Coordinates of C-alpha atoms and ligand atoms in Angstrom, one line a residue:
M486 CA 15.3 -22.0 13.9
K487 CA 13.8 -23.9 11.0
H488 CA 10.2 -22.3 10.2
D489 CA 7.5 -23.7 8.1
I490 CA 7.8 -22.8 4.5
W491 CA 4.5 -21.8 2.1
F492 CA 5.2 -24.0 -0.9
N493 CA 2.6 -23.7 -3.8
G494 CA -0.2 -22.8 -1.5
K495 CA 0.1 -24.4 1.9
L496 CA 2.6 -24.4 4.9
V497 CA 5.0 -27.4 4.9
P498 CA 7.8 -28.4 7.4
Y499 CA 11.1 -26.8 6.6
E500 CA 12.6 -30.3 5.6
E501 CA 9.8 -31.0 3.1
A502 CA 10.4 -27.9 1.2
T503 CA 12.5 -29.4 -1.5
I504 CA 13.0 -29.6 -5.4
H505 CA 14.2 -31.8 -8.0
V506 CA 17.8 -31.5 -9.2
L507 CA 16.4 -31.3 -12.9
S508 CA 14.4 -28.1 -12.0
H509 CA 14.7 -25.6 -14.7
V510 CA 16.0 -23.0 -12.2
V511 CA 18.9 -25.2 -11.2
H512 CA 20.2 -25.1 -14.6
Y513 CA 19.4 -21.8 -15.9
G514 CA 18.8 -19.5 -12.8
S515 CA 15.2 -19.0 -13.7
S516 CA 13.8 -17.4 -10.5
V517 CA 12.3 -14.0 -9.5
F518 CA 12.3 -13.3 -5.9
E519 CA 11.8 -10.7 -3.1
G520 CA 13.4 -9.7 0.1
I521 CA 11.0 -8.1 2.7
R522 CA 11.5 -7.1 6.1
C523 CA 9.1 -7.7 9.2
Y524 CA 9.8 -5.4 12.0
N525 CA 9.1 -5.5 15.8
T526 CA 7.8 -2.1 16.0
E527 CA 6.6 -0.5 19.2
R528 CA 3.2 -0.8 18.0
G529 CA 3.5 -4.6 17.1
S530 CA 5.0 -6.4 14.4
A531 CA 4.8 -5.0 10.8
V532 CA 5.9 -5.8 7.5
F533 CA 7.6 -2.8 5.7
R534 CA 6.0 -2.0 2.4
L535 CA 4.5 -5.4 1.6
P536 CA 2.3 -4.4 -1.4
E537 CA 5.1 -2.8 -3.1
H538 CA 7.4 -5.7 -2.7
M539 CA 4.9 -8.2 -3.9
R540 CA 3.9 -5.9 -6.9
R541 CA 7.7 -6.0 -8.0
L542 CA 7.5 -9.7 -7.6
V543 CA 4.6 -10.0 -10.0
D544 CA 6.3 -7.3 -12.3
S545 CA 9.5 -9.5 -12.2
A546 CA 7.6 -12.7 -13.2
K547 CA 5.7 -11.0 -16.0
I548 CA 8.8 -9.7 -17.6
Y549 CA 10.1 -13.4 -17.6
R550 CA 6.7 -14.6 -19.0
M551 CA 6.2 -16.8 -15.8
E552 CA 2.6 -17.2 -14.6
I553 CA 2.2 -17.2 -11.0
P554 CA -0.9 -19.2 -10.1
Y555 CA -1.5 -16.6 -7.2
S556 CA -2.8 -13.1 -7.1
Q557 CA -0.7 -10.4 -5.5
E558 CA -3.2 -10.2 -2.6
T559 CA -2.9 -13.9 -2.0
L560 CA 0.9 -13.7 -1.8
E561 CA 0.6 -10.9 0.7
A562 CA -1.7 -12.9 2.8
A563 CA 0.5 -15.9 2.6
S564 CA 3.5 -14.1 3.6
L565 CA 1.7 -12.8 6.8
E566 CA 0.6 -16.5 7.4
T567 CA 4.1 -17.8 7.2
I568 CA 5.3 -15.1 9.4
R569 CA 2.6 -15.6 12.1
N570 CA 3.1 -19.3 11.9
S571 CA 7.0 -19.0 12.5
G572 CA 5.9 -17.1 15.7
L573 CA 8.7 -14.7 14.9
E574 CA 8.3 -11.2 15.9
A575 CA 11.1 -9.7 13.3
C576 CA 12.2 -11.5 10.5
Y577 CA 13.1 -11.4 6.7
I578 CA 10.8 -12.8 4.1
R579 CA 12.1 -14.4 1.1
P580 CA 9.2 -15.0 -1.7
V581 CA 10.8 -16.8 -4.6
V582 CA 9.0 -18.1 -7.9
F583 CA 10.9 -20.4 -9.9
R584 CA 10.9 -22.6 -12.9
G585 CA 10.5 -26.2 -11.8
T586 CA 10.3 -29.5 -13.6
G587 CA 9.2 -30.2 -17.2
K588 CA 11.5 -30.4 -20.1
M589 CA 15.2 -30.0 -20.1
G590 CA 16.6 -27.3 -22.2
V591 CA 16.6 -23.6 -22.3
N592 CA 12.9 -23.1 -23.4
P593 CA 11.1 -22.8 -20.0
L594 CA 7.7 -22.6 -21.4
N595 CA 6.9 -26.4 -20.6
N596 CA 8.0 -26.3 -17.0
S597 CA 6.1 -25.7 -13.8
V598 CA 6.0 -22.5 -12.0
E599 CA 6.6 -23.0 -8.3
T600 CA 5.9 -20.3 -5.5
V601 CA 7.6 -20.5 -2.2
I602 CA 7.6 -18.2 0.9
A603 CA 10.3 -18.4 3.5
V604 CA 11.2 -16.5 6.7
W605 CA 14.2 -16.3 8.9
E606 CA 15.9 -14.2 11.4
W607 CA 18.3 -11.9 9.7
G608 CA 20.4 -9.2 11.5
A609 CA 22.3 -6.3 10.1
Y610 CA 23.3 -7.3 6.5
L611 CA 26.7 -5.4 6.5
G612 CA 27.6 -6.1 10.0
E613 CA 26.1 -4.8 13.6
E614 CA 28.5 -1.9 13.8
A615 CA 28.2 -1.0 10.3
L616 CA 24.8 0.9 10.8
A617 CA 26.6 3.3 13.2
E618 CA 30.2 3.2 12.1
G619 CA 30.1 2.7 8.3
V620 CA 31.6 0.2 5.8
D621 CA 34.7 0.1 3.9
V622 CA 34.1 -0.7 0.2
E623 CA 35.4 -0.8 -3.3
V624 CA 34.6 0.0 -6.7
A625 CA 33.7 -3.3 -8.3
S626 CA 35.8 -4.4 -11.2
W627 CA 32.5 -5.9 -12.5
N628 CA 30.0 -3.6 -14.1
R629 CA 26.3 -3.7 -13.7
M630 CA 24.7 -5.4 -16.7
A631 CA 24.2 -3.2 -19.7
P632 CA 20.6 -2.2 -20.8
N633 CA 18.9 -4.6 -23.0
T634 CA 20.8 -7.5 -21.7
F635 CA 19.4 -8.8 -18.6
P636 CA 16.2 -6.8 -17.4
A637 CA 17.3 -5.0 -14.3
L638 CA 13.6 -4.0 -13.4
A639 CA 13.2 -7.8 -12.6
K640 CA 14.7 -9.1 -9.3
A641 CA 15.7 -12.3 -11.1
G642 CA 17.9 -14.9 -9.5
G643 CA 20.4 -15.1 -12.4
N644 CA 21.1 -11.3 -11.9
Y645 CA 22.8 -12.2 -8.6
L646 CA 25.6 -14.5 -10.4
N647 CA 26.9 -10.9 -11.3
A648 CA 26.3 -9.7 -7.7
A649 CA 28.1 -12.7 -6.0
L650 CA 31.2 -12.0 -8.2
V651 CA 31.2 -8.4 -6.9
K652 CA 30.7 -9.5 -3.3
M653 CA 33.3 -12.2 -3.2
N654 CA 35.9 -10.0 -4.6
A655 CA 34.9 -7.2 -2.2
L656 CA 35.3 -9.7 0.8
K657 CA 38.6 -11.2 -0.8
N658 CA 40.0 -7.6 -0.6
G659 CA 38.9 -7.0 2.9
K660 CA 35.9 -4.6 2.1
M661 CA 32.4 -5.2 3.0
E662 CA 30.8 -4.5 -0.5
G663 CA 31.7 -3.6 -4.0
I664 CA 29.9 -0.5 -5.8
M665 CA 29.1 -1.3 -9.6
L666 CA 29.3 1.2 -12.3
S667 CA 27.4 0.9 -15.3
T668 CA 28.7 -0.1 -18.5
D669 CA 29.3 3.6 -19.4
G670 CA 31.2 4.1 -16.3
F671 CA 28.7 5.9 -14.2
L672 CA 27.7 5.1 -10.6
A673 CA 25.1 2.4 -10.2
E674 CA 24.7 0.5 -7.1
G675 CA 26.2 -2.0 -4.4
S676 CA 25.7 -5.9 -5.1
G677 CA 22.5 -5.9 -3.1
E678 CA 21.8 -2.3 -2.3
N679 CA 21.1 1.0 -3.8
L680 CA 23.8 3.8 -3.5
F681 CA 23.3 7.5 -2.3
L682 CA 25.6 10.2 -2.4
V683 CA 25.6 13.6 -0.6
R684 CA 27.6 16.8 -1.4
D685 CA 27.0 20.3 -0.3
G686 CA 23.6 19.2 1.4
K687 CA 22.2 17.7 -1.9
I688 CA 21.5 14.1 -2.3
Y689 CA 21.9 12.3 -5.5
T690 CA 21.2 8.7 -6.5
A691 CA 21.3 6.8 -9.8
P692 CA 18.5 6.8 -12.2
V693 CA 16.5 3.6 -12.9
G694 CA 17.7 3.6 -16.5
L695 CA 21.1 2.8 -15.5
S696 CA 20.2 -1.0 -14.8
I697 CA 19.8 -0.6 -11.1
L698 CA 17.1 -2.3 -9.0
P699 CA 14.5 0.1 -8.3
G700 CA 14.8 -0.3 -4.7
I701 CA 11.8 0.0 -2.4
T702 CA 14.0 1.4 0.3
R703 CA 15.4 3.8 -2.2
D704 CA 12.1 5.0 -2.7
A705 CA 11.2 5.3 0.9
I706 CA 14.5 7.4 1.5
V707 CA 13.9 9.6 -1.3
T708 CA 10.3 10.4 -0.1
L709 CA 11.8 10.9 3.7
A710 CA 14.5 13.3 2.3
R711 CA 12.3 15.4 0.2
E712 CA 9.9 15.8 3.2
R713 CA 12.7 17.0 5.2
G714 CA 13.4 19.7 2.6
Y715 CA 16.4 17.9 0.8
T716 CA 16.7 18.1 -2.9
V717 CA 17.2 14.6 -4.2
E718 CA 18.3 14.2 -7.8
E719 CA 18.6 11.1 -10.0
K720 CA 21.8 11.8 -11.9
L721 CA 24.8 10.2 -13.8
L722 CA 27.9 10.5 -11.7
P723 CA 31.3 9.6 -12.7
R724 CA 33.4 7.3 -10.3
E725 CA 35.4 9.9 -8.9
A726 CA 32.4 11.8 -7.5
L727 CA 32.4 9.0 -4.8
Y728 CA 36.0 10.1 -3.6
I729 CA 34.9 13.8 -3.1
A730 CA 31.5 13.0 -1.7
D731 CA 30.8 14.4 1.9
E732 CA 28.7 11.3 2.7
L733 CA 27.6 8.0 1.0
F734 CA 25.2 5.5 1.9
F735 CA 23.7 2.3 0.9
T736 CA 20.0 1.5 1.1
G737 CA 18.2 -1.9 0.9
T738 CA 15.8 -4.3 2.8
A739 CA 18.7 -6.2 4.1
A740 CA 21.2 -3.3 4.4
E741 CA 18.5 -0.9 5.6
V742 CA 20.3 2.5 5.7
T743 CA 24.1 1.8 5.9
P744 CA 26.8 4.5 5.9
I745 CA 29.9 4.2 3.7
R746 CA 33.1 5.4 5.4
S747 CA 35.6 4.7 2.8
V748 CA 35.9 3.8 -0.8
D749 CA 39.0 2.4 -2.5
H750 CA 40.9 3.5 0.8
Y751 CA 39.7 7.1 0.3
Q752 CA 38.3 8.5 3.3
I753 CA 34.5 9.7 3.0
G754 CA 33.9 12.8 4.8
E755 CA 34.9 12.4 8.6
G756 CA 35.4 8.8 8.0
R757 CA 32.1 7.9 9.8
R758 CA 28.5 8.2 9.5
G759 CA 27.6 11.9 8.2
P760 CA 24.8 13.9 9.6
I761 CA 22.3 13.7 6.6
T762 CA 22.7 9.9 6.5
E763 CA 22.0 9.9 10.1
E764 CA 19.0 12.1 10.1
L765 CA 17.6 9.8 7.2
Q766 CA 18.5 6.6 9.0
E767 CA 16.7 8.0 12.1
A768 CA 13.7 8.8 9.9
F769 CA 13.5 5.4 8.6
F770 CA 14.0 3.7 11.9
D771 CA 11.3 6.0 13.3
V772 CA 8.9 4.2 10.9
V773 CA 10.4 0.5 11.2
H774 CA 11.2 0.7 14.8
R775 CA 9.0 2.9 16.6
G776 CA 5.9 2.3 14.0
N777 CA 5.4 5.9 13.3
D778 CA 3.7 5.3 9.8
P779 CA 2.3 8.6 8.1
H780 CA 2.8 7.0 4.6
G781 CA 0.9 3.7 5.5
W782 CA 4.2 1.7 4.8
L783 CA 3.5 -0.9 7.4
T784 CA 1.2 -3.9 7.4
F785 CA 0.6 -4.9 11.0
I786 CA 0.6 -8.6 11.6
D787 CA -1.9 -8.5 14.2
E788 CA -4.7 -6.5 12.6
S789 CA -5.9 -5.3 16.0
E790 CA -2.5 -3.6 16.4
K791 CA -3.3 -1.5 13.4
E792 CA -3.4 2.1 14.2
F793 CA -3.0 3.4 10.8
E794 CA -4.9 2.3 7.6
P795 CA -2.5 1.5 5.2
T796 CA -3.1 3.5 1.8
A797 CA -3.3 1.9 -1.4
A798 CA 0.2 0.7 -2.4
A799 CA 2.0 3.7 -3.7
A800 CA 2.9 3.4 -7.4
L801 CA 6.5 2.4 -7.5
A802 CA 8.0 5.2 -9.4
L803 CA 10.4 4.3 -12.0
Ligands
PPE87 N1 19.8 -3.5 -5.6 C1 20.0 -4.6 -5.6 C2 21.1 -5.1 -6.5 C3 19.4 -5.4 -4.6 O1 19.7 -6.7 -4.5 C4 18.5 -4.9 -3.6 C5 18.0 -5.5 -2.5 C6 18.4 -3.5 -3.6 C7 19.2 -2.7 -4.5 C8 17.5 -2.7 -2.7 O2 16.3 -2.9 -3.0 P1 15.2 -2.8 -1.9 O3 15.4 -4.0 -0.9 O4 13.9 -2.9 -2.5 O5 15.2 -1.4 -1.1 N2 18.7 -6.8 -2.1 C9 17.9 -7.8 -1.5 C10 18.6 -9.1 -1.4 C11 20.0 -9.2 -0.4 C12 20.6 -10.6 -0.3 O6 21.8 -10.8 -0.2 O7 19.9 -11.6 -0.7 C13 17.6 -7.4 -0.1 O8 18.1 -6.2 0.3 O9 16.7 -8.1 0.5

């Protein structure tokens, strides 16, 4: 289904949401974007961590000196409007801010800044069975960008040129995804997901300084794990820690919580979703499927269905 798209302040039909080929973004990859999910929870349709995602969009734009002519609150309201207008009960929301027409050349300062919010239905990112069975992955031959090359805290379109190389290689090798190492060889993240490792009941994930995207699902999983008494450490881990892990899983808006059952043909744990992965997946689904929301992470589409008063957006911990 083709749903109306919010384009610079108003909803336009899908077919009319077009740009010029000489837009800066086409030539230089100058966009920043978000990926957000709206769930059809048992308490009604609700967006998961909308303020946190929009804050990251605003942060990404600031890093790239792009002035979005809308406030974070307006972008949040526009997302809700776009969802309501689509009639979808569950969807993926894609806000994107990009450099449009103006002057040609790398300097983007004389080009327009355009703002778009689109919605579509998006199922399981790494395959429907993956959530239960786990995925087979590889260590990518491409590294994550080095610090002080491309800003990793910005979710910028251009960053995904590297991600696409990783994903294409993985698929051509018969794998669902690639795990990238930092330029120093430490475990970083997947092409579109953060990575968690479990060993001896402790949970590890890469520190933000390793040029990972500071994932909002990652933050939620760290919170849910600590609430359940687990130790979660942000740590530099070598490649081979993957092969001797008890459990591995990815987190992300699109990927949700996806177990990894093998890496580079090494079986991980029992070769299927491990118990801690399952517990945290359950905890996550309790929020987004059942709508149990003690943290105020859900923004209900229909205000009347709102049972919990969302707290102010939690500071996104770096
Ligand atoms: N790392 C990367 C590189 C990444 O792209 C994502 C999200 C994450 C981690 C997880 O972040 P978060 O969604 O805040 O938990 N990737 C988005 C884009 C996927 C796509 O193919 O497009 C997403 O999951 O929406």
